[in-house]
PDB file of C-alpha atoms in Angstrom:
ATOM      1  CA  UNK P   1       0.000   0.000   0.000  1.00 54.00           C
ATOM      2  CA  UNK P   2       1.227   3.495  -0.853  1.00 58.00           C
ATOM      3  CA  UNK P   3       2.830   5.485   1.955  1.00 65.00           C
ATOM      4  CA  UNK P   4       1.103   8.534   3.363  1.00 66.00           C
ATOM      5  CA  UNK P   5       1.278  11.572   1.060  1.00 74.00           C
ATOM      6  CA  UNK P   6       2.366  14.363   3.379  1.00 78.00           C
ATOM      7  CA  UNK P   7       0.827  17.822   3.144  1.00 77.00           C
ATOM      8  CA  UNK P   8       3.026  20.908   3.365  1.00 79.00           C
ATOM      9  CA  UNK P   9       2.019  24.492   4.124  1.00 82.00           C
ATOM     10  CA  UNK P  10       1.355  25.175   0.446  1.00 88.00           C
ATOM     11  CA  UNK P  11      -1.114  22.289   0.353  1.00 86.00           C
ATOM     12  CA  UNK P  12      -2.825  23.587   3.499  1.00 85.00           C
ATOM     13  CA  UNK P  13      -2.989  27.075   1.998  1.00 88.00           C
ATOM     14  CA  UNK P  14      -4.750  25.623  -1.031  1.00 92.00           C
ATOM     15  CA  UNK P  15      -7.096  23.755   1.341  1.00 91.00           C
ATOM     16  CA  UNK P  16      -8.071  27.095   2.876  1.00 91.00           C
ATOM     17  CA  UNK P  17      -9.498  27.849  -0.563  1.00 93.00           C
ATOM     18  CA  UNK P  18     -12.404  25.560   0.297  1.00 94.00           C
ATOM     19  CA  UNK P  19     -13.339  27.822   3.200  1.00 94.00           C
ATOM     20  CA  UNK P  20     -12.829  30.906   1.050  1.00 94.00           C
ATOM     21  CA  UNK P  21     -15.335  29.480  -1.414  1.00 94.00           C
ATOM     22  CA  UNK P  22     -17.710  28.678   1.444  1.00 95.00           C
ATOM     23  CA  UNK P  23     -17.446  32.282   2.666  1.00 94.00           C
ATOM     24  CA  UNK P  24     -18.138  33.465  -0.882  1.00 94.00           C
ATOM     25  CA  UNK P  25     -21.224  31.266  -1.117  1.00 94.00           C
ATOM     26  CA  UNK P  26     -22.464  32.635   2.218  1.00 92.00           C
ATOM     27  CA  UNK P  27     -22.009  36.196   0.979  1.00 93.00           C
ATOM     28  CA  UNK P  28     -23.701  35.388  -2.335  1.00 94.00           C
ATOM     29  CA  UNK P  29     -26.702  33.842  -0.573  1.00 89.00           C
ATOM     30  CA  UNK P  30     -26.698  36.604   2.072  1.00 87.00           C
ATOM     31  CA  UNK P  31     -26.585  34.045   4.911  1.00 87.00           C
ATOM     32  CA  UNK P  32     -24.573  36.244   7.234  1.00 90.00           C
ATOM     33  CA  UNK P  33     -22.168  33.440   8.098  1.00 91.00           C
ATOM     34  CA  UNK P  34     -19.036  35.043   6.663  1.00 91.00           C
ATOM     35  CA  UNK P  35     -17.535  36.144   9.994  1.00 95.00           C
ATOM     36  CA  UNK P  36     -18.461  32.869  11.688  1.00 94.00           C
ATOM     37  CA  UNK P  37     -16.861  30.841   8.904  1.00 94.00           C
ATOM     38  CA  UNK P  38     -13.737  33.016   8.887  1.00 95.00           C
ATOM     39  CA  UNK P  39     -13.426  32.825  12.681  1.00 95.00           C
ATOM     40  CA  UNK P  40     -13.968  29.053  12.665  1.00 93.00           C
ATOM     41  CA  UNK P  41     -11.353  28.667   9.938  1.00 94.00           C
ATOM     42  CA  UNK P  42      -8.774  30.649  11.886  1.00 94.00           C
ATOM     43  CA  UNK P  43      -9.450  28.778  15.119  1.00 93.00           C
ATOM     44  CA  UNK P  44      -9.278  25.422  13.380  1.00 92.00           C
ATOM     45  CA  UNK P  45      -5.897  26.212  11.854  1.00 91.00           C
ATOM     46  CA  UNK P  46      -4.454  27.701  15.051  1.00 93.00           C
ATOM     47  CA  UNK P  47      -5.750  25.063  17.444  1.00 90.00           C
ATOM     48  CA  UNK P  48      -4.765  22.073  15.335  1.00 89.00           C
ATOM     49  CA  UNK P  49      -1.304  23.445  14.593  1.00 89.00           C
ATOM     50  CA  UNK P  50      -0.751  24.078  18.300  1.00 91.00           C
ATOM     51  CA  UNK P  51      -2.032  20.577  19.033  1.00 89.00           C
ATOM     52  CA  UNK P  52       0.334  19.130  16.440  1.00 89.00           C
ATOM     53  CA  UNK P  53       3.378  20.822  17.992  1.00 91.00           C
ATOM     54  CA  UNK P  54       2.306  19.823  21.524  1.00 90.00           C
ATOM     55  CA  UNK P  55       1.782  16.196  20.551  1.00 88.00           C
ATOM     56  CA  UNK P  56       5.081  16.159  18.678  1.00 90.00           C
ATOM     57  CA  UNK P  57       6.800  17.439  21.841  1.00 91.00           C
ATOM     58  CA  UNK P  58       5.001  14.976  24.147  1.00 90.00           C
ATOM     59  CA  UNK P  59       5.732  12.019  21.878  1.00 87.00           C
ATOM     60  CA  UNK P  60       9.391  12.984  21.654  1.00 88.00           C
ATOM     61  CA  UNK P  61       9.611  13.538  25.426  1.00 88.00           C
ATOM     62  CA  UNK P  62       8.085  10.104  26.065  1.00 85.00           C
ATOM     63  CA  UNK P  63       7.453  10.786  29.771  1.00 90.00           C
ATOM     64  CA  UNK P  64       4.526   9.499  31.840  1.00 91.00           C
ATOM     65  CA  UNK P  65       4.134  12.745  33.810  1.00 93.00           C
ATOM     66  CA  UNK P  66       4.039  14.799  30.615  1.00 93.00           C
ATOM     67  CA  UNK P  67       1.317  12.545  29.225  1.00 93.00           C
ATOM     68  CA  UNK P  68      -0.718  12.805  32.438  1.00 94.00           C
ATOM     69  CA  UNK P  69      -0.292  16.592  32.521  1.00 94.00           C
ATOM     70  CA  UNK P  70      -1.587  16.899  28.965  1.00 93.00           C
ATOM     71  CA  UNK P  71      -4.563  14.646  29.724  1.00 94.00           C
ATOM     72  CA  UNK P  72      -5.343  16.668  32.874  1.00 95.00           C
ATOM     73  CA  UNK P  73      -5.407  19.881  30.836  1.00 94.00           C
ATOM     74  CA  UNK P  74      -7.645  18.264  28.219  1.00 94.00           C
ATOM     75  CA  UNK P  75      -9.967  16.981  30.961  1.00 95.00           C
ATOM     76  CA  UNK P  76     -10.241  20.401  32.610  1.00 95.00           C
ATOM     77  CA  UNK P  77     -11.006  22.154  29.323  1.00 93.00           C
ATOM     78  CA  UNK P  78     -13.704  19.641  28.404  1.00 94.00           C
ATOM     79  CA  UNK P  79     -15.255  19.883  31.877  1.00 94.00           C
ATOM     80  CA  UNK P  80     -15.425  23.684  31.640  1.00 94.00           C
ATOM     81  CA  UNK P  81     -17.031  23.475  28.194  1.00 92.00           C
ATOM     82  CA  UNK P  82     -19.641  20.980  29.440  1.00 92.00           C
ATOM     83  CA  UNK P  83     -20.326  23.075  32.572  1.00 92.00           C
ATOM     84  CA  UNK P  84     -20.876  26.205  30.487  1.00 91.00           C
ATOM     85  CA  UNK P  85     -23.339  24.406  28.227  1.00 91.00           C
ATOM     86  CA  UNK P  86     -25.339  23.118  31.180  1.00 90.00           C
ATOM     87  CA  UNK P  87     -25.469  26.081  33.565  1.00 80.00           C
ATOM     88  CA  UNK P  88     -23.174  28.426  35.432  1.00 68.00           C
ATOM     89  CA  UNK P  89     -25.623  29.024  38.272  1.00 78.00           C
ATOM     90  CA  UNK P  90     -25.657  25.561  39.844  1.00 83.00           C
ATOM     91  CA  UNK P  91     -23.136  25.346  42.709  1.00 82.00           C
ATOM     92  CA  UNK P  92     -20.294  22.857  42.507  1.00 87.00           C
ATOM     93  CA  UNK P  93     -21.225  21.945  38.913  1.00 91.00           C
ATOM     94  CA  UNK P  94     -17.679  22.148  37.564  1.00 92.00           C
ATOM     95  CA  UNK P  95     -16.155  19.626  40.011  1.00 93.00           C
ATOM     96  CA  UNK P  96     -19.194  17.395  39.473  1.00 94.00           C
ATOM     97  CA  UNK P  97     -18.748  17.344  35.692  1.00 95.00           C
ATOM     98  CA  UNK P  98     -14.954  17.124  36.009  1.00 96.00           C
ATOM     99  CA  UNK P  99     -15.205  14.120  38.317  1.00 95.00           C
ATOM    100  CA  UNK P 100     -17.809  12.332  36.184  1.00 96.00           C
ATOM    101  CA  UNK P 101     -15.787  12.697  32.984  1.00 96.00           C
ATOM    102  CA  UNK P 102     -12.603  11.718  34.837  1.00 96.00           C
ATOM    103  CA  UNK P 103     -14.110   8.500  36.192  1.00 96.00           C
ATOM    104  CA  UNK P 104     -15.633   7.441  32.876  1.00 96.00           C
ATOM    105  CA  UNK P 105     -12.468   8.254  30.919  1.00 96.00           C
ATOM    106  CA  UNK P 106     -10.099   6.534  33.342  1.00 95.00           C
ATOM    107  CA  UNK P 107     -12.194   3.370  33.523  1.00 96.00           C
ATOM    108  CA  UNK P 108     -12.641   3.236  29.746  1.00 95.00           C
ATOM    109  CA  UNK P 109      -8.994   3.854  28.888  1.00 94.00           C
ATOM    110  CA  UNK P 110      -7.653   1.513  31.568  1.00 93.00           C
ATOM    111  CA  UNK P 111      -9.955  -1.284  30.422  1.00 94.00           C
ATOM    112  CA  UNK P 112      -8.882  -0.735  26.817  1.00 93.00           C
ATOM    113  CA  UNK P 113      -5.186  -0.421  27.605  1.00 91.00           C
ATOM    114  CA  UNK P 114      -4.802  -3.373  29.955  1.00 90.00           C
ATOM    115  CA  UNK P 115      -7.266  -5.859  28.469  1.00 92.00           C
ATOM    116  CA  UNK P 116      -7.307  -5.097  24.742  1.00 92.00           C
ATOM    117  CA  UNK P 117      -4.377  -3.135  23.311  1.00 89.00           C
ATOM    118  CA  UNK P 118      -1.873  -4.108  26.011  1.00 89.00           C
ATOM    119  CA  UNK P 119       1.011  -1.793  25.020  1.00 88.00           C
ATOM    120  CA  UNK P 120       4.454  -2.310  26.520  1.00 85.00           C
ATOM    121  CA  UNK P 121       3.971   0.719  28.788  1.00 85.00           C
ATOM    122  CA  UNK P 122       0.647   1.809  30.252  1.00 85.00           C
ATOM    123  CA  UNK P 123       1.286   5.451  29.328  1.00 87.00           C
ATOM    124  CA  UNK P 124       2.286   4.798  25.702  1.00 88.00           C
ATOM    125  CA  UNK P 125       1.533   8.254  24.183  1.00 88.00           C
ATOM    126  CA  UNK P 126       0.746   6.809  20.755  1.00 85.00           C
ATOM    127  CA  UNK P 127      -2.303   5.056  22.190  1.00 88.00           C
ATOM    128  CA  UNK P 128      -3.398   6.713  25.403  1.00 92.00           C
ATOM    129  CA  UNK P 129      -3.500  10.319  24.140  1.00 91.00           C
ATOM    130  CA  UNK P 130      -5.672   9.822  21.031  1.00 90.00           C
ATOM    131  CA  UNK P 131      -7.945   7.272  22.726  1.00 91.00           C
ATOM    132  CA  UNK P 132      -8.430   9.453  25.799  1.00 93.00           C
ATOM    133  CA  UNK P 133      -8.992  12.475  23.546  1.00 92.00           C
ATOM    134  CA  UNK P 134     -11.785  10.721  21.662  1.00 92.00           C
ATOM    135  CA  UNK P 135     -13.435   9.606  24.887  1.00 94.00           C
ATOM    136  CA  UNK P 136     -13.144  13.069  26.450  1.00 95.00           C
ATOM    137  CA  UNK P 137     -14.639  14.824  23.435  1.00 92.00           C
ATOM    138  CA  UNK P 138     -17.633  12.523  23.237  1.00 93.00           C
ATOM    139  CA  UNK P 139     -18.170  12.386  26.995  1.00 95.00           C
ATOM    140  CA  UNK P 140     -18.235  16.183  27.062  1.00 94.00           C
ATOM    141  CA  UNK P 141     -21.045  16.321  24.513  1.00 94.00           C
ATOM    142  CA  UNK P 142     -22.998  13.607  26.313  1.00 95.00           C
ATOM    143  CA  UNK P 143     -22.618  15.338  29.679  1.00 95.00           C
ATOM    144  CA  UNK P 144     -23.693  18.670  28.218  1.00 94.00           C
ATOM    145  CA  UNK P 145     -26.780  17.231  26.501  1.00 95.00           C
ATOM    146  CA  UNK P 146     -27.904  15.204  29.495  1.00 95.00           C
ATOM    147  CA  UNK P 147     -27.162  17.965  31.991  1.00 93.00           C
ATOM    148  CA  UNK P 148     -28.843  20.719  30.009  1.00 93.00           C
ATOM    149  CA  UNK P 149     -31.893  18.563  29.347  1.00 93.00           C
ATOM    150  CA  UNK P 150     -32.221  17.617  33.010  1.00 92.00           C
ATOM    151  CA  UNK P 151     -31.754  21.142  34.343  1.00 90.00           C
ATOM    152  CA  UNK P 152     -34.264  22.671  31.923  1.00 90.00           C
ATOM    153  CA  UNK P 153     -36.827  19.929  32.618  1.00 90.00           C
ATOM    154  CA  UNK P 154     -36.582  20.219  36.398  1.00 87.00           C
ATOM    155  CA  UNK P 155     -36.770  24.023  36.240  1.00 86.00           C
ATOM    156  CA  UNK P 156     -39.992  23.807  34.237  1.00 85.00           C
ATOM    157  CA  UNK P 157     -41.562  21.023  36.323  1.00 82.00           C
ATOM    158  CA  UNK P 158     -41.458  22.349  39.891  1.00 81.00           C
ATOM    159  CA  UNK P 159     -45.181  21.872  40.479  1.00 85.00           C
ATOM    160  CA  UNK P 160     -45.151  18.255  39.306  1.00 86.00           C
ATOM    161  CA  UNK P 161     -42.060  17.437  41.354  1.00 81.00           C
ATOM    162  CA  UNK P 162     -43.491  19.038  44.500  1.00 80.00           C
ATOM    163  CA  UNK P 163     -46.696  17.054  43.981  1.00 81.00           C
ATOM    164  CA  UNK P 164     -44.690  13.828  43.945  1.00 80.00           C
ATOM    165  CA  UNK P 165     -42.826  14.911  47.078  1.00 78.00           C
ATOM    166  CA  UNK P 166     -46.062  15.770  48.899  1.00 81.00           C
ATOM    167  CA  UNK P 167     -47.352  12.275  48.102  1.00 82.00           C
ATOM    168  CA  UNK P 168     -44.352  10.718  49.826  1.00 81.00           C
ATOM    169  CA  UNK P 169     -41.906  10.250  46.976  1.00 81.00           C
ATOM    170  CA  UNK P 170     -38.206  10.657  47.662  1.00 81.00           C
ATOM    171  CA  UNK P 171     -36.262  13.269  45.668  1.00 78.00           C
ATOM    172  CA  UNK P 172     -34.735  10.465  43.556  1.00 84.00           C
ATOM    173  CA  UNK P 173     -38.187   9.069  42.773  1.00 84.00           C
ATOM    174  CA  UNK P 174     -39.635  12.490  41.988  1.00 85.00           C
ATOM    175  CA  UNK P 175     -37.092  13.204  39.250  1.00 85.00           C
ATOM    176  CA  UNK P 176     -36.369   9.640  38.185  1.00 87.00           C
ATOM    177  CA  UNK P 177     -38.209   9.853  34.854  1.00 91.00           C
ATOM    178  CA  UNK P 178     -36.612  13.214  33.996  1.00 91.00           C
ATOM    179  CA  UNK P 179     -33.187  11.731  34.672  1.00 92.00           C
ATOM    180  CA  UNK P 180     -33.842   8.687  32.506  1.00 93.00           C
ATOM    181  CA  UNK P 181     -35.132  10.850  29.650  1.00 94.00           C
ATOM    182  CA  UNK P 182     -32.033  13.043  29.863  1.00 94.00           C
ATOM    183  CA  UNK P 183     -29.682  10.066  29.695  1.00 94.00           C
ATOM    184  CA  UNK P 184     -31.591   8.627  26.733  1.00 95.00           C
ATOM    185  CA  UNK P 185     -31.462  11.967  24.911  1.00 94.00           C
ATOM    186  CA  UNK P 186     -27.709  12.229  25.425  1.00 94.00           C
ATOM    187  CA  UNK P 187     -27.126   8.733  24.042  1.00 94.00           C
ATOM    188  CA  UNK P 188     -29.268   9.145  20.904  1.00 94.00           C
ATOM    189  CA  UNK P 189     -26.378  10.573  18.782  1.00 91.00           C
ATOM    190  CA  UNK P 190     -24.072   7.749  19.874  1.00 90.00           C
ATOM    191  CA  UNK P 191     -26.637   5.032  19.199  1.00 91.00           C
ATOM    192  CA  UNK P 192     -27.523   6.531  15.829  1.00 89.00           C
ATOM    193  CA  UNK P 193     -23.849   6.636  14.898  1.00 86.00           C
ATOM    194  CA  UNK P 194     -23.389   3.001  15.921  1.00 86.00           C
ATOM    195  CA  UNK P 195     -26.424   1.917  13.900  1.00 86.00           C
ATOM    196  CA  UNK P 196     -25.390   3.771  10.738  1.00 81.00           C
ATOM    197  CA  UNK P 197     -21.614   3.449  10.961  1.00 79.00           C
ATOM    198  CA  UNK P 198     -20.061   1.841   7.907  1.00 73.00           C
ATOM    199  CA  UNK P 199     -23.333   1.952   5.972  1.00 72.00           C
ATOM    200  CA  UNK P 200     -23.710   5.625   5.135  1.00 67.00           C
ATOM    201  CA  UNK P 201     -20.166   6.983   5.347  1.00 66.00           C
ATOM    202  CA  UNK P 202     -16.648   5.929   6.281  1.00 69.00           C
ATOM    203  CA  UNK P 203     -16.013   7.112   9.868  1.00 72.00           C
ATOM    204  CA  UNK P 204     -13.396   9.775  10.498  1.00 72.00           C
ATOM    205  CA  UNK P 205     -11.017   7.531  12.430  1.00 74.00           C
ATOM    206  CA  UNK P 206     -11.107   4.882   9.732  1.00 77.00           C
ATOM    207  CA  UNK P 207     -10.589   7.507   7.042  1.00 74.00           C
ATOM    208  CA  UNK P 208      -7.535   8.871   8.842  1.00 74.00           C
ATOM    209  CA  UNK P 209      -5.995   5.440   9.218  1.00 75.00           C
ATOM    210  CA  UNK P 210      -6.663   4.564   5.584  1.00 75.00           C
ATOM    211  CA  UNK P 211      -4.957   7.787   4.497  1.00 73.00           C
ATOM    212  CA  UNK P 212      -2.025   6.820   6.722  1.00 72.00           C
ATOM    213  CA  UNK P 213      -1.685   3.509   4.887  1.00 73.00           C
ATOM    214  CA  UNK P 214      -3.251   1.203   7.485  1.00 76.00           C
ATOM    215  CA  UNK P 215      -4.922  -1.909   6.119  1.00 82.00           C
ATOM    216  CA  UNK P 216      -8.729  -1.565   5.948  1.00 80.00           C
ATOM    217  CA  UNK P 217      -9.456  -4.461   8.329  1.00 83.00           C
ATOM    218  CA  UNK P 218      -7.003  -3.060  10.880  1.00 80.00           C
ATOM    219  CA  UNK P 219      -8.603   0.380  10.527  1.00 80.00           C
ATOM    220  CA  UNK P 220     -12.152  -0.867  11.073  1.00 84.00           C
ATOM    221  CA  UNK P 221     -11.003  -2.985  14.019  1.00 87.00           C
ATOM    222  CA  UNK P 222      -9.889   0.171  15.826  1.00 86.00           C
ATOM    223  CA  UNK P 223     -13.105   1.911  14.794  1.00 86.00           C
ATOM    224  CA  UNK P 224     -15.122  -0.880  16.440  1.00 89.00           C
ATOM    225  CA  UNK P 225     -13.059  -0.547  19.609  1.00 91.00           C
ATOM    226  CA  UNK P 226     -13.446   3.228  19.653  1.00 90.00           C
ATOM    227  CA  UNK P 227     -17.216   3.107  19.179  1.00 90.00           C
ATOM    228  CA  UNK P 228     -17.574   0.705  22.104  1.00 94.00           C
ATOM    229  CA  UNK P 229     -15.328   2.933  24.225  1.00 94.00           C
ATOM    230  CA  UNK P 230     -17.400   5.997  23.375  1.00 94.00           C
ATOM    231  CA  UNK P 231     -20.713   4.277  24.103  1.00 95.00           C
ATOM    232  CA  UNK P 232     -19.546   3.016  27.496  1.00 96.00           C
ATOM    233  CA  UNK P 233     -17.939   6.314  28.516  1.00 95.00           C
ATOM    234  CA  UNK P 234     -20.949   8.373  27.403  1.00 96.00           C
ATOM    235  CA  UNK P 235     -23.382   6.200  29.333  1.00 96.00           C
ATOM    236  CA  UNK P 236     -21.270   6.247  32.497  1.00 96.00           C
ATOM    237  CA  UNK P 237     -20.683  10.003  32.251  1.00 96.00           C
ATOM    238  CA  UNK P 238     -24.378  10.816  31.853  1.00 95.00           C
ATOM    239  CA  UNK P 239     -25.344   8.502  34.711  1.00 95.00           C
ATOM    240  CA  UNK P 240     -22.871  10.206  37.048  1.00 96.00           C
ATOM    241  CA  UNK P 241     -23.616  13.766  35.914  1.00 95.00           C
ATOM    242  CA  UNK P 242     -27.393  13.427  36.148  1.00 93.00           C
ATOM    243  CA  UNK P 243     -27.174  11.684  39.522  1.00 92.00           C
ATOM    244  CA  UNK P 244     -25.030  14.499  40.889  1.00 91.00           C
ATOM    245  CA  UNK P 245     -27.237  17.191  39.371  1.00 90.00           C
ATOM    246  CA  UNK P 246     -30.395  15.754  40.907  1.00 86.00           C
ATOM    247  CA  UNK P 247     -28.871  16.116  44.353  1.00 84.00           C
ATOM    248  CA  UNK P 248     -28.138  19.809  43.711  1.00 83.00           C
ATOM    249  CA  UNK P 249     -31.858  20.573  43.338  1.00 78.00           C
ATOM    250  CA  UNK P 250     -32.830  19.378  46.831  1.00 77.00           C
ATOM    251  CA  UNK P 251     -31.806  20.519  50.301  1.00 67.00           C
ATOM    252  CA  UNK P 252     -31.136  18.349  53.340  1.00 64.00           C
ATOM    253  CA  UNK P 253     -34.871  18.324  54.135  1.00 57.00           C
ATOM    254  CA  UNK P 254     -35.635  16.769  50.724  1.00 55.00           C
ATOM    255  CA  UNK P 255     -37.264  20.008  49.567  1.00 59.00           C
ATOM    256  CA  UNK P 256     -36.918  21.324  46.030  1.00 60.00           C
ATOM    257  CA  UNK P 257     -34.553  24.293  45.865  1.00 63.00           C
ATOM    258  CA  UNK P 258     -35.802  27.054  43.596  1.00 60.00           C
TER     259      UNK P 258
END
């Protein structure tokens, strides 16, 4: 199989032409997306180039503490993003989201590393950084969807919840259905992706590996592993986030906090 065709800065400059055309189309159709597209283009270039240099440095350094430091930074950023998409008014939300994503990511990556991939070193940057990055990104979206759905539902259902409480229900019972619905909503994108994967389009991870010269069966094997990792981590994250959020809405007397 042909080796990877590397792209230089000239090639990337030509690739920017695609976004220039997209901006032109937006202007032609008067969509008002020109600034958004230009800003997104600039951020994409800057962030991915910075990521490339950081990963190049971490891989060359080949140090466990450097890998853990990078993963801690990634975890904190994703937790802040998820917190901001849920609410900034709920107390202790950031540590709640941070802890939930941490637990789900650690369990998922450890299971994968020790039982499936089994690299020579547990912190092998080639494996742990990209796998943890995929899990973190997806867990962030799942946490944000589930958390936002749960918060908005509880805020709009005070009367129904208080009715359940007055009839003797515990706080967990009063919001149980809302919590389940929130978890289901957060997992819909993941389940849809798993159902359609390989039938409608070639997944991004598989595409990247094919471009890098990996054999198709090896590429899809990793895609299967990644999808299972994402599904498990997303479910665990949403379970933990919604469970923690439910407790934030009630005081020690089991009364709903407005």
